[in-house]
PDB file of N, CA and C and ligand atoms in Angstrom:
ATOM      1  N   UNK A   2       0.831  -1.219   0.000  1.00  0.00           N
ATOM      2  CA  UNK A   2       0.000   0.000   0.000  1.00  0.00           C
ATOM      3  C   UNK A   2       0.859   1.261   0.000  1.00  0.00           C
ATOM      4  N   UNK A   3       2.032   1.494   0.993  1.00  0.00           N
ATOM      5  CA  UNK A   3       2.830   2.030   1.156  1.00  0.00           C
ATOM      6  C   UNK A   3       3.705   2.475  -0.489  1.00  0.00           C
ATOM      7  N   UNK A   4       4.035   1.800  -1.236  1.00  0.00           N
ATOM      8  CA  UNK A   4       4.233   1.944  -2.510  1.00  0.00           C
ATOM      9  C   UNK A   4       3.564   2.396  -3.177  1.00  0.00           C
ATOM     10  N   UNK A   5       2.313   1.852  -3.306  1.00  0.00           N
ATOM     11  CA  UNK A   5       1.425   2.900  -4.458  1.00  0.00           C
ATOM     12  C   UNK A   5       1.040   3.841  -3.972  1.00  0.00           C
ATOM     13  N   UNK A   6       0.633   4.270  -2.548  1.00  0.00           N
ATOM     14  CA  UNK A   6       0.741   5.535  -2.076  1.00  0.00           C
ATOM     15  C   UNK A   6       1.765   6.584  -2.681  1.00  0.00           C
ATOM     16  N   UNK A   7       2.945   5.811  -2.706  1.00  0.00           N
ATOM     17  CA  UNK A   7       3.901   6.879  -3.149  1.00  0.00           C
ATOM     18  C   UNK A   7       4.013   7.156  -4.694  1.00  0.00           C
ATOM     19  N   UNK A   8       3.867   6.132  -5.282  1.00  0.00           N
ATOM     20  CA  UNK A   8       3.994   6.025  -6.860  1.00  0.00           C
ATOM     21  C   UNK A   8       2.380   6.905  -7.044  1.00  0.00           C
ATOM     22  N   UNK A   9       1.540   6.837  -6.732  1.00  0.00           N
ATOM     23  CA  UNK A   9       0.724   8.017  -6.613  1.00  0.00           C
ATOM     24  C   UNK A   9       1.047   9.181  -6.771  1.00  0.00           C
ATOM     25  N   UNK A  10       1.849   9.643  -5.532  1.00  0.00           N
ATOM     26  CA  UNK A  10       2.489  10.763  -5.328  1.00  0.00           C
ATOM     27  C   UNK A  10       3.757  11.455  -6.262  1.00  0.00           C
ATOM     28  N   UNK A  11       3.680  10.719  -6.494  1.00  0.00           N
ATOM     29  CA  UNK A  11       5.034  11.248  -7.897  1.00  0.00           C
ATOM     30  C   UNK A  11       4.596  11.301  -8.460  1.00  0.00           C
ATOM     31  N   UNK A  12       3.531  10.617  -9.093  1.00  0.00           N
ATOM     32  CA  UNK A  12       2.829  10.628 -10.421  1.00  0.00           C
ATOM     33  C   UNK A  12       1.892  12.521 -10.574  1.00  0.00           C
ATOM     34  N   UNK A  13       1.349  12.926  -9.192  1.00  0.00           N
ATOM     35  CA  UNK A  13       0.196  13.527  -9.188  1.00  0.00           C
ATOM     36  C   UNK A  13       1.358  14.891  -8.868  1.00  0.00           C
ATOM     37  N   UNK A  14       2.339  14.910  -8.430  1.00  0.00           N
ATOM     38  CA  UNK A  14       3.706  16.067  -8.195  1.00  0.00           C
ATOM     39  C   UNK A  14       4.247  16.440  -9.615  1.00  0.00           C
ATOM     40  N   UNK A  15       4.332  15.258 -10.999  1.00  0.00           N
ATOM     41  CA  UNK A  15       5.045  15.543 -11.908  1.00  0.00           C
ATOM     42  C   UNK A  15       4.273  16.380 -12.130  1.00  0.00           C
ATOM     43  N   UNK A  16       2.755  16.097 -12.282  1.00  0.00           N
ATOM     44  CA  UNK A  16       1.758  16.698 -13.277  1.00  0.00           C
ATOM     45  C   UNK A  16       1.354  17.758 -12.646  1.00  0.00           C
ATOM     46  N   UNK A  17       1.600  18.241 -11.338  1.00  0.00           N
ATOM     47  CA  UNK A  17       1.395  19.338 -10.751  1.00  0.00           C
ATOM     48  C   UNK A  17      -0.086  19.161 -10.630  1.00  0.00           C
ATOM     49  N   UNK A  18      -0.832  17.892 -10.294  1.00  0.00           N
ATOM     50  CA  UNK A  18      -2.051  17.510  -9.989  1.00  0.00           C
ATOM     51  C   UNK A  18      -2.426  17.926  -8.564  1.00  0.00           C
ATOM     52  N   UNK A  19      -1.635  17.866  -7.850  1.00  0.00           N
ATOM     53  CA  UNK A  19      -2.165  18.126  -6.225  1.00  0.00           C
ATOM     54  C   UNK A  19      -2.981  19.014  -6.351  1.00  0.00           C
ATOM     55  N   UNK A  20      -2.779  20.229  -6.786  1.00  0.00           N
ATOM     56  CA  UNK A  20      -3.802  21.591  -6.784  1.00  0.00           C
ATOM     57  C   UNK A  20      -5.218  21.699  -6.835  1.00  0.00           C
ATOM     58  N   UNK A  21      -5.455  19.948  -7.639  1.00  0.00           N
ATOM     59  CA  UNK A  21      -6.601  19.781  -8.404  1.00  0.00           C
ATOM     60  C   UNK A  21      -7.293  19.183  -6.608  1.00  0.00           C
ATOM     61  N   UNK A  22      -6.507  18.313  -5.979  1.00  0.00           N
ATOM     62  CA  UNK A  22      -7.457  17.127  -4.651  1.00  0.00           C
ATOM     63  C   UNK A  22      -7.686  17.318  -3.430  1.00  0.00           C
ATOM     64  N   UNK A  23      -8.814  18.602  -3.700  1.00  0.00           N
ATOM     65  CA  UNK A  23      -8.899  18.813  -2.487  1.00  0.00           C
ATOM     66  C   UNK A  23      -9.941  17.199  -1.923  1.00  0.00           C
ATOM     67  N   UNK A  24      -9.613  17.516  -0.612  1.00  0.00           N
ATOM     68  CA  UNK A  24     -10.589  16.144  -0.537  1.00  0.00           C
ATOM     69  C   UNK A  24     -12.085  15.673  -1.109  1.00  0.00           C
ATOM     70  N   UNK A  25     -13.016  16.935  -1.141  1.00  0.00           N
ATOM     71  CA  UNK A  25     -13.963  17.536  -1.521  1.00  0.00           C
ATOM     72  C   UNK A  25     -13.944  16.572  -3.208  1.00  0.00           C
ATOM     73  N   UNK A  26     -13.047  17.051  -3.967  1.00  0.00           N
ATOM     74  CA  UNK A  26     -12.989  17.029  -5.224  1.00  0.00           C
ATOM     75  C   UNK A  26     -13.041  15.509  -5.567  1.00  0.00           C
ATOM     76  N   UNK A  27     -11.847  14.886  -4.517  1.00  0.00           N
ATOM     77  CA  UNK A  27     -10.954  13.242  -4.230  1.00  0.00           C
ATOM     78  C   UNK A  27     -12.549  12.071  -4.206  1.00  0.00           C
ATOM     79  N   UNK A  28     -13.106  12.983  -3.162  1.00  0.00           N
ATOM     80  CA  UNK A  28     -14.317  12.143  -2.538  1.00  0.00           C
ATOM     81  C   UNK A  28     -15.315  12.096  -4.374  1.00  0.00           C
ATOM     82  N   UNK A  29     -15.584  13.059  -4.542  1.00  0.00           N
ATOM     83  CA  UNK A  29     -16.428  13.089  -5.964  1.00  0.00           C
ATOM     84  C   UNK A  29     -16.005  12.303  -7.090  1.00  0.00           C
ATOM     85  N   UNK A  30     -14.646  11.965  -7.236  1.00  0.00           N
ATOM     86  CA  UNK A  30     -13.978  11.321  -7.973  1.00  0.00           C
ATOM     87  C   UNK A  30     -13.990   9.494  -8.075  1.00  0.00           C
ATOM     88  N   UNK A  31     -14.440   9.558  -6.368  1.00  0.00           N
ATOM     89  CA  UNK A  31     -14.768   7.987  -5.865  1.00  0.00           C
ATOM     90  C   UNK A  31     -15.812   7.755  -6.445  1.00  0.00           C
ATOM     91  N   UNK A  32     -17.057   8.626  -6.535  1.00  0.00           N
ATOM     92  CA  UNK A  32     -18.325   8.175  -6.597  1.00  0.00           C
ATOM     93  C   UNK A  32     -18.308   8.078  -8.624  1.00  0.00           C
ATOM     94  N   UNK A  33     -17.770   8.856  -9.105  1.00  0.00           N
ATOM     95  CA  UNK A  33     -17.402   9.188 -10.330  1.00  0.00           C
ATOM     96  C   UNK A  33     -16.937   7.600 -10.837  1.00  0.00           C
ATOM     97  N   UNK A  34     -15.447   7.388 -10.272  1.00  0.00           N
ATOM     98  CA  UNK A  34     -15.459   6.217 -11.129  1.00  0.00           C
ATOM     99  C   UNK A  34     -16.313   4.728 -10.553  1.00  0.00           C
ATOM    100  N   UNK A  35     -16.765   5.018  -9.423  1.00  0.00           N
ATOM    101  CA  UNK A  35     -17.708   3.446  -8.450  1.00  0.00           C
ATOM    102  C   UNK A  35     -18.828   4.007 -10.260  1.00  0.00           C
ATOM    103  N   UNK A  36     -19.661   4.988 -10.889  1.00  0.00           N
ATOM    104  CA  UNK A  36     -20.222   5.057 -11.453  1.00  0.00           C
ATOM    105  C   UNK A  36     -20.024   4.264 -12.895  1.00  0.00           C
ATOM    106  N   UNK A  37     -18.447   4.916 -13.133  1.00  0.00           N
ATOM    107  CA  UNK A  37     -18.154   4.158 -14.276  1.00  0.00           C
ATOM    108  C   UNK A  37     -17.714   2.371 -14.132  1.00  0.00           C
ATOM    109  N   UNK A  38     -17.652   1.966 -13.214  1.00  0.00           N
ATOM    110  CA  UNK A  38     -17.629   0.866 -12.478  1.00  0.00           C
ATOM    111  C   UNK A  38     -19.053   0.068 -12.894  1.00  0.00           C
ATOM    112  N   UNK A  39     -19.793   0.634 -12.375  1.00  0.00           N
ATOM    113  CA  UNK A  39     -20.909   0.216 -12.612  1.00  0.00           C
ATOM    114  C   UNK A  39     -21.828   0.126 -13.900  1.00  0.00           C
ATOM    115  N   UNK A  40     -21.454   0.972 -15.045  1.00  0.00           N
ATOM    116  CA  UNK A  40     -21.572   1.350 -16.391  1.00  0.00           C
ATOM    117  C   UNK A  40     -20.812  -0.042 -17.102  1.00  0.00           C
ATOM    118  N   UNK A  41     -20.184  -0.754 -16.546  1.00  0.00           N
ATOM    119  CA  UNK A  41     -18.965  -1.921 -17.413  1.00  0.00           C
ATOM    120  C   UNK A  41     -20.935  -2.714 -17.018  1.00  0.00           C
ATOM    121  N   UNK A  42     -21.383  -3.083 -16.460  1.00  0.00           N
ATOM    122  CA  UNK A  42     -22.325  -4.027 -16.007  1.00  0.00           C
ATOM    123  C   UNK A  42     -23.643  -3.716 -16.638  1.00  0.00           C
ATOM    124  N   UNK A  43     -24.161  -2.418 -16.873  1.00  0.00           N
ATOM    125  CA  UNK A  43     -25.513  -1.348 -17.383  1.00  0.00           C
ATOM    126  C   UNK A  43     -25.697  -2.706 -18.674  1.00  0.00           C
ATOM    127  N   UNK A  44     -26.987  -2.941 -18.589  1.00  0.00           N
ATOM    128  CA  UNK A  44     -27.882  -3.454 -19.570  1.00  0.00           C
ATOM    129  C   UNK A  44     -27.062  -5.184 -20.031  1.00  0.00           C
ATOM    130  N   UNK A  45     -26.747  -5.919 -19.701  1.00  0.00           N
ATOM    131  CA  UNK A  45     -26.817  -7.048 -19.339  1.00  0.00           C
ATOM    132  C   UNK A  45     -25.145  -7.421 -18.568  1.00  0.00           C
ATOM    133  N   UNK A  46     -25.183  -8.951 -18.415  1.00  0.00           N
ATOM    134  CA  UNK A  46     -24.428  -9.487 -17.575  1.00  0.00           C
ATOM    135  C   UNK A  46     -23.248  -9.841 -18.215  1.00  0.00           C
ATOM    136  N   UNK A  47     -23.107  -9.670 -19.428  1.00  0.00           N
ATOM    137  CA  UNK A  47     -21.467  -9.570 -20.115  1.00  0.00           C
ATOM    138  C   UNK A  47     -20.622  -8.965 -19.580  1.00  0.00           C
ATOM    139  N   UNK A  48     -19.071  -8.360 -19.422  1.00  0.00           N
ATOM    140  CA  UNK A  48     -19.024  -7.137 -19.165  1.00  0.00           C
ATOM    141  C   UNK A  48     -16.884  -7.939 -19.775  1.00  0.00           C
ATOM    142  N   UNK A  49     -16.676  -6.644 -19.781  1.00  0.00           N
ATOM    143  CA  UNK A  49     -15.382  -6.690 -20.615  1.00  0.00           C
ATOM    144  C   UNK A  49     -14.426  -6.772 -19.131  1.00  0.00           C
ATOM    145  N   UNK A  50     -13.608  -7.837 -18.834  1.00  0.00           N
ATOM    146  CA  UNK A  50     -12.718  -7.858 -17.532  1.00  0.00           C
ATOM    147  C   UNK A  50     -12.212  -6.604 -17.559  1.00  0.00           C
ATOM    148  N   UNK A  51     -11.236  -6.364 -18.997  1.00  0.00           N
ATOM    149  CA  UNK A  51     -10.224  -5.423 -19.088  1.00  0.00           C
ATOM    150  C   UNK A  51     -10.684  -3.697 -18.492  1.00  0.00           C
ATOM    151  N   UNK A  52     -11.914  -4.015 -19.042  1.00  0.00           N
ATOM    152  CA  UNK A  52     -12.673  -2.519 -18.589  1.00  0.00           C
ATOM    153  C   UNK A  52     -13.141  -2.433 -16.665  1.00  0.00           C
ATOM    154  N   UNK A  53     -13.446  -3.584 -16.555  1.00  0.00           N
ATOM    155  CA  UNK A  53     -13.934  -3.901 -15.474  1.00  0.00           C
ATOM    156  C   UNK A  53     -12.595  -3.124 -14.281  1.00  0.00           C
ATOM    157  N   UNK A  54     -11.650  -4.064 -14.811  1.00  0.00           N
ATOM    158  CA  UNK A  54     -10.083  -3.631 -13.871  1.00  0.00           C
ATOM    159  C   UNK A  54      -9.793  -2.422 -14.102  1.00  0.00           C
ATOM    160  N   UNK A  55     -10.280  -1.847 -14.837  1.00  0.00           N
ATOM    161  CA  UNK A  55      -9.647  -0.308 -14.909  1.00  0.00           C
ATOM    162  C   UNK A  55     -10.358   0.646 -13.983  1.00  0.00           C
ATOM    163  N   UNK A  56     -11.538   0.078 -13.836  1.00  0.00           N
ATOM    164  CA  UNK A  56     -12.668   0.950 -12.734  1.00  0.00           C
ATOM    165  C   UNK A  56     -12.182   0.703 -11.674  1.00  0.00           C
ATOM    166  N   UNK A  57     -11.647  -0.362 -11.582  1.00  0.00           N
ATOM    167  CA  UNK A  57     -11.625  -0.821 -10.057  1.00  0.00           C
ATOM    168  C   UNK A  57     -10.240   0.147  -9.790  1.00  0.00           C
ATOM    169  N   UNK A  58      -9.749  -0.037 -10.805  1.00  0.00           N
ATOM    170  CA  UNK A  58      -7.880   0.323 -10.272  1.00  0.00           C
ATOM    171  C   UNK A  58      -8.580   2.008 -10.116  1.00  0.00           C
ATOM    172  N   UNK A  59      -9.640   2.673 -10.402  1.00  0.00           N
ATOM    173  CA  UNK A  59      -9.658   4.011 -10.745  1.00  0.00           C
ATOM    174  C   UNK A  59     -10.020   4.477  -9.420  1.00  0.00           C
ATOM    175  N   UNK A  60     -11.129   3.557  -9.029  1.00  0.00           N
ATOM    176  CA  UNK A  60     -11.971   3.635  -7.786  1.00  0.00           C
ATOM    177  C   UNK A  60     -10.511   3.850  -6.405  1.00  0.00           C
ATOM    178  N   UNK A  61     -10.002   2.367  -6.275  1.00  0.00           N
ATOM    179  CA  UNK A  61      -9.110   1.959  -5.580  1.00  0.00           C
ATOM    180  C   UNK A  61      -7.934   3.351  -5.226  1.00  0.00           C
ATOM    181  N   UNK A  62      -7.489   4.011  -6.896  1.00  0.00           N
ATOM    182  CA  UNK A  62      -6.261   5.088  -6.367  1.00  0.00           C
ATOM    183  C   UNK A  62      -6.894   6.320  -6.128  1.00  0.00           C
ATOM    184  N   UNK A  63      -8.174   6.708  -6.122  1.00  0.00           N
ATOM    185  CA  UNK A  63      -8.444   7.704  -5.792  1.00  0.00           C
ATOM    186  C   UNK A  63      -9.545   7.747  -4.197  1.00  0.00           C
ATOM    187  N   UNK A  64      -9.565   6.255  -4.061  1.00  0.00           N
ATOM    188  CA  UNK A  64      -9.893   6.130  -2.406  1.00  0.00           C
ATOM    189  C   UNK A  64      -8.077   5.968  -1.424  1.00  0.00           C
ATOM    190  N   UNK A  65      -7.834   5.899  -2.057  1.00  0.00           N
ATOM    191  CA  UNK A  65      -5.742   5.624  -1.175  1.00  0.00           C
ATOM    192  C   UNK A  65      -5.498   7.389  -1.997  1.00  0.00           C
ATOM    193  N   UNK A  66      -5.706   7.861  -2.871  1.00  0.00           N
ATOM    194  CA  UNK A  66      -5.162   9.368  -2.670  1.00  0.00           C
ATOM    195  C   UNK A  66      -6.291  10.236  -1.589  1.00  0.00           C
ATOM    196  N   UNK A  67      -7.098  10.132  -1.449  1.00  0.00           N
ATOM    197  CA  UNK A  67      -7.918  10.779  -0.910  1.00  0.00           C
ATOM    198  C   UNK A  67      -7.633  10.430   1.084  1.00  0.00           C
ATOM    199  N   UNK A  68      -7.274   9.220   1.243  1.00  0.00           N
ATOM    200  CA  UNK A  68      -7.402   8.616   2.441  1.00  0.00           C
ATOM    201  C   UNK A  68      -5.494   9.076   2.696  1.00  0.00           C
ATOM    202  N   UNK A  69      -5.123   9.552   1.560  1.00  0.00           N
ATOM    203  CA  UNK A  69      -3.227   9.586   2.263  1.00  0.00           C
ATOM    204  C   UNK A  69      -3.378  11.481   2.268  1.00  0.00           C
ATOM    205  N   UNK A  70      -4.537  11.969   1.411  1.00  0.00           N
ATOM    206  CA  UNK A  70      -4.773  13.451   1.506  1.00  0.00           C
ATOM    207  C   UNK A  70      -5.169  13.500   2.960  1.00  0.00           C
ATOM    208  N   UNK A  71      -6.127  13.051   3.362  1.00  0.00           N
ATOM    209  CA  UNK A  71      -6.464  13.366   5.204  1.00  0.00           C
ATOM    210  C   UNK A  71      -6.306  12.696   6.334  1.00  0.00           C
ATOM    211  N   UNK A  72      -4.517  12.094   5.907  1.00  0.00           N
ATOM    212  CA  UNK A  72      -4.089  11.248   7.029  1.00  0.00           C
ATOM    213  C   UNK A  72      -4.843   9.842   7.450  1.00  0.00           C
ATOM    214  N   UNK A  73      -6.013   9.200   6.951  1.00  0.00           N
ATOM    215  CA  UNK A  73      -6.115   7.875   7.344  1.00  0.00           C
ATOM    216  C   UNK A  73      -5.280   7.060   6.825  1.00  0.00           C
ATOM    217  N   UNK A  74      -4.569   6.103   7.677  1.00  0.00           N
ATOM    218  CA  UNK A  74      -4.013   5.168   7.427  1.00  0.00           C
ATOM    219  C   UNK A  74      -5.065   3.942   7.235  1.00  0.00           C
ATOM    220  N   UNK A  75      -5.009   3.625   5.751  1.00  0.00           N
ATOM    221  CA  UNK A  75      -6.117   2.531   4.748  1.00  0.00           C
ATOM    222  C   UNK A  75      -5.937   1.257   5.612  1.00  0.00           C
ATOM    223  N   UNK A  76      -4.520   0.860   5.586  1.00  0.00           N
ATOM    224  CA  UNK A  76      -4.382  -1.094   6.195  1.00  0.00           C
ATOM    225  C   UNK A  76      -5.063  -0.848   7.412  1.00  0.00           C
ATOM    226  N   UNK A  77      -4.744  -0.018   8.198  1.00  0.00           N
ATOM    227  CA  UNK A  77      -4.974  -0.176   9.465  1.00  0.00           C
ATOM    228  C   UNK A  77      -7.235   0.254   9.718  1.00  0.00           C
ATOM    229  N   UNK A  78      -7.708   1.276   9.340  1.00  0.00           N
ATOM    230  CA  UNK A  78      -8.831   1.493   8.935  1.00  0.00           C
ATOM    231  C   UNK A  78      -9.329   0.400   8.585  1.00  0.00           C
ATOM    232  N   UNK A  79      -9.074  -0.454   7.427  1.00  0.00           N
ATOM    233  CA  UNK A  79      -9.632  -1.494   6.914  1.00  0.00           C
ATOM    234  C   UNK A  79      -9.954  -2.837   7.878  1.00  0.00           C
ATOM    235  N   UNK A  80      -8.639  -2.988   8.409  1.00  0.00           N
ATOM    236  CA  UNK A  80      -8.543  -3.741   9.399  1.00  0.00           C
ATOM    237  C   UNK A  80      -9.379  -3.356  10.908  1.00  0.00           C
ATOM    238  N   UNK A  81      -9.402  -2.468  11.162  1.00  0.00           N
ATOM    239  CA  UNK A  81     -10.329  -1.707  12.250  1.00  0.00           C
ATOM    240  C   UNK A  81     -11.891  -2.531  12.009  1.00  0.00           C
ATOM    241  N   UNK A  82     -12.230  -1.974  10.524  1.00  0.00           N
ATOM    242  CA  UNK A  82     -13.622  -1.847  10.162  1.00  0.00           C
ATOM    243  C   UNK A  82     -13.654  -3.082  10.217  1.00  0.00           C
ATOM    244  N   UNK A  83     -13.067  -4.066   9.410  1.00  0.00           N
ATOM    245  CA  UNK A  83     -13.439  -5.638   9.179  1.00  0.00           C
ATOM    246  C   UNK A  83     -13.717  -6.201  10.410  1.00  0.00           C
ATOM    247  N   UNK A  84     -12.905  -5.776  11.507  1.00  0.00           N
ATOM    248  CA  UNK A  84     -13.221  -6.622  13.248  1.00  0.00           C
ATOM    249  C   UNK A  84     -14.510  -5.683  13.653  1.00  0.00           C
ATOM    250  N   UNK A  85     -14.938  -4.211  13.459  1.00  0.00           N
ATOM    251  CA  UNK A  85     -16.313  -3.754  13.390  1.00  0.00           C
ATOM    252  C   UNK A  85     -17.410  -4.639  12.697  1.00  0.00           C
ATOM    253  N   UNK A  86     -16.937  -4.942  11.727  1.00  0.00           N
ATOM    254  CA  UNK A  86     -17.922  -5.684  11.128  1.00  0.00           C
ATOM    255  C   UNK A  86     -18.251  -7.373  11.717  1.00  0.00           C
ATOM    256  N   UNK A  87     -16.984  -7.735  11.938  1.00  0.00           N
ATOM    257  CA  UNK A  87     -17.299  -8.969  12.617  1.00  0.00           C
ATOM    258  C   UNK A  87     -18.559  -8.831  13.950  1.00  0.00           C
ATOM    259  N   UNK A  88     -17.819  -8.233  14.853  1.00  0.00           N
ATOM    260  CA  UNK A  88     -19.177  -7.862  15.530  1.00  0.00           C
ATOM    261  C   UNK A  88     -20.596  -7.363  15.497  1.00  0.00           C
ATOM    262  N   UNK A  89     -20.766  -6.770  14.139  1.00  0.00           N
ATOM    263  CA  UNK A  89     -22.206  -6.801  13.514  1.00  0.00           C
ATOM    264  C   UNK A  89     -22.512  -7.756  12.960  1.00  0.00           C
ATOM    265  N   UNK A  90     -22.134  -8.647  12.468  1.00  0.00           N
ATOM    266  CA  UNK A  90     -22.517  -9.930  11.712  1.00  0.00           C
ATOM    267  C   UNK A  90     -21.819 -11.050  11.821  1.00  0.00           C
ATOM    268  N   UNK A  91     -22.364 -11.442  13.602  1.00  0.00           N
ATOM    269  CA  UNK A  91     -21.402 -13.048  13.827  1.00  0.00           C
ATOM    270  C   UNK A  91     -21.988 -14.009  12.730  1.00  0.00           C
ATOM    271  N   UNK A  92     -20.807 -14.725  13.008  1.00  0.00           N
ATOM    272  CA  UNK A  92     -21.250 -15.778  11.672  1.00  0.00           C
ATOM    273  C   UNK A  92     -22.933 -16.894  11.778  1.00  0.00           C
ATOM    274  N   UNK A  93     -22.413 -16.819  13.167  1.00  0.00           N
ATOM    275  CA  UNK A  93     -24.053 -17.848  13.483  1.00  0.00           C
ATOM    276  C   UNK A  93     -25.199 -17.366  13.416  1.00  0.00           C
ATOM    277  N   UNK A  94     -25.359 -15.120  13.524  1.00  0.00           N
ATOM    278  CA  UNK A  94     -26.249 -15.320  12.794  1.00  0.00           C
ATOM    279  C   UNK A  94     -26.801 -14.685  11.624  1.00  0.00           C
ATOM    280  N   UNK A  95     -25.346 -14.542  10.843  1.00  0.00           N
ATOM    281  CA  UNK A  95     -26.043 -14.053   9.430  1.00  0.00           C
ATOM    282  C   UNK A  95     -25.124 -14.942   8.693  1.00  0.00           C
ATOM    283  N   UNK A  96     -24.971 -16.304   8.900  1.00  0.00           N
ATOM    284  CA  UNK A  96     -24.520 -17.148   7.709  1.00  0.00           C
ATOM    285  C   UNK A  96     -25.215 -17.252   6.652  1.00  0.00           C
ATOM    286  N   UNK A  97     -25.290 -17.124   5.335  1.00  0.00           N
ATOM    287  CA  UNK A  97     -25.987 -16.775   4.676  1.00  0.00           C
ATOM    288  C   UNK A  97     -27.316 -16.544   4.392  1.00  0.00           C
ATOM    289  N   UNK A  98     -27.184 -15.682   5.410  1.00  0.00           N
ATOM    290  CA  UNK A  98     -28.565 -14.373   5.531  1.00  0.00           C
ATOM    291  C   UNK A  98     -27.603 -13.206   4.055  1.00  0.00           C
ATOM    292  N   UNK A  99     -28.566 -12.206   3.394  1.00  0.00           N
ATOM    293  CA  UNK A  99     -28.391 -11.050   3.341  1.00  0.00           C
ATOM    294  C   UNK A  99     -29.152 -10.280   3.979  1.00  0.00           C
ATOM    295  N   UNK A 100     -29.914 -10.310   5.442  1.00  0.00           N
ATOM    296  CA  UNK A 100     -30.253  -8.979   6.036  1.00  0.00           C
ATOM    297  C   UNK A 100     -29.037  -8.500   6.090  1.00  0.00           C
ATOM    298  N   UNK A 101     -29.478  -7.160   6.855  1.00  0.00           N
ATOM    299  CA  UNK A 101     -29.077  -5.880   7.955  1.00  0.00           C
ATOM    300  C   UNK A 101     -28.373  -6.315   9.121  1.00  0.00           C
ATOM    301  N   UNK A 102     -27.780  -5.744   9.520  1.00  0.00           N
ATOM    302  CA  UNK A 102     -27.192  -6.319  10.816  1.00  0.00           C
ATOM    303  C   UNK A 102     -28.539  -5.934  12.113  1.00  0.00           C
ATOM    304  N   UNK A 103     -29.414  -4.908  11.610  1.00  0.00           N
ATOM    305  CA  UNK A 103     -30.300  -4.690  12.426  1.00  0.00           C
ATOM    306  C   UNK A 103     -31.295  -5.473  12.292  1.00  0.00           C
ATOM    307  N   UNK A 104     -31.132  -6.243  11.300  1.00  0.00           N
ATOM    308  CA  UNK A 104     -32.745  -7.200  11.746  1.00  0.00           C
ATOM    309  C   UNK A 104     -32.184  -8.644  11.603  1.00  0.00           C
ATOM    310  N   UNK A 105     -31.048  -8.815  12.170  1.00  0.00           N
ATOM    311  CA  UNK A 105     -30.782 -10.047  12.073  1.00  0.00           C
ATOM    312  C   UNK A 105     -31.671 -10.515  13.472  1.00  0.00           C
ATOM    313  N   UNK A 106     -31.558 -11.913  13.847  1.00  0.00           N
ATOM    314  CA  UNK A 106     -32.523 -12.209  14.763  1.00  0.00           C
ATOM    315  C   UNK A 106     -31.773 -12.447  15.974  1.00  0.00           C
TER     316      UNK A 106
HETATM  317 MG1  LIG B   4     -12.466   5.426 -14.995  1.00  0.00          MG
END
């Protein structure tokens, strides 16, 4: 993570991009490509891998530029949330449930 954080950062310094991320902008950019993400799938269940990975990789560096713009550390966050989540949804009782964690029983 630590690497592409940085290879990020060189990349967005050559181009004199920083100017452009404010977080504001970073955050809009997430929802932007989760959109085009979702456009690889629009109107049936084919969908091109190659295109597919490019959303994801788009989604992915502009949630790690945005999260290294306001100091969260991603591994550790992620890891936080996943043991949050364990405790909303023990396994015994939403093994394959898709509720809510609020109406599990
Ligand atoms: Mg894109």
């Amino acid at each position: 993570m630590n690497d592409i954080k940085e290879q990020l950062r060189i990349f967005n310094e050559e181009r004199d991009w920083d100017q452009f991320h404010s977080p504001e902008n970073l955050a809009k950019s997430v929802a932007i490509e989760a959109g085009e993400l979702l456009e690889c799938f629009q109107w049936n269940n084919d969908f091109d891998q190659r295109a597919v990975s490019d959303e994801i990789a788009d989604v992915m560096m502009y949630c790690i530029m945005l999260a290294d713009k306001i100091d969260i550390n991603l591994e550790q966050e992620i890891l936080r949330k996943l043991e949050e989540n364990k405790q909303k949804y023990p396994v015994e009782k939403c093994k394959g449930s898709s509720k809510k964690y609020n109406e599990l029983d």
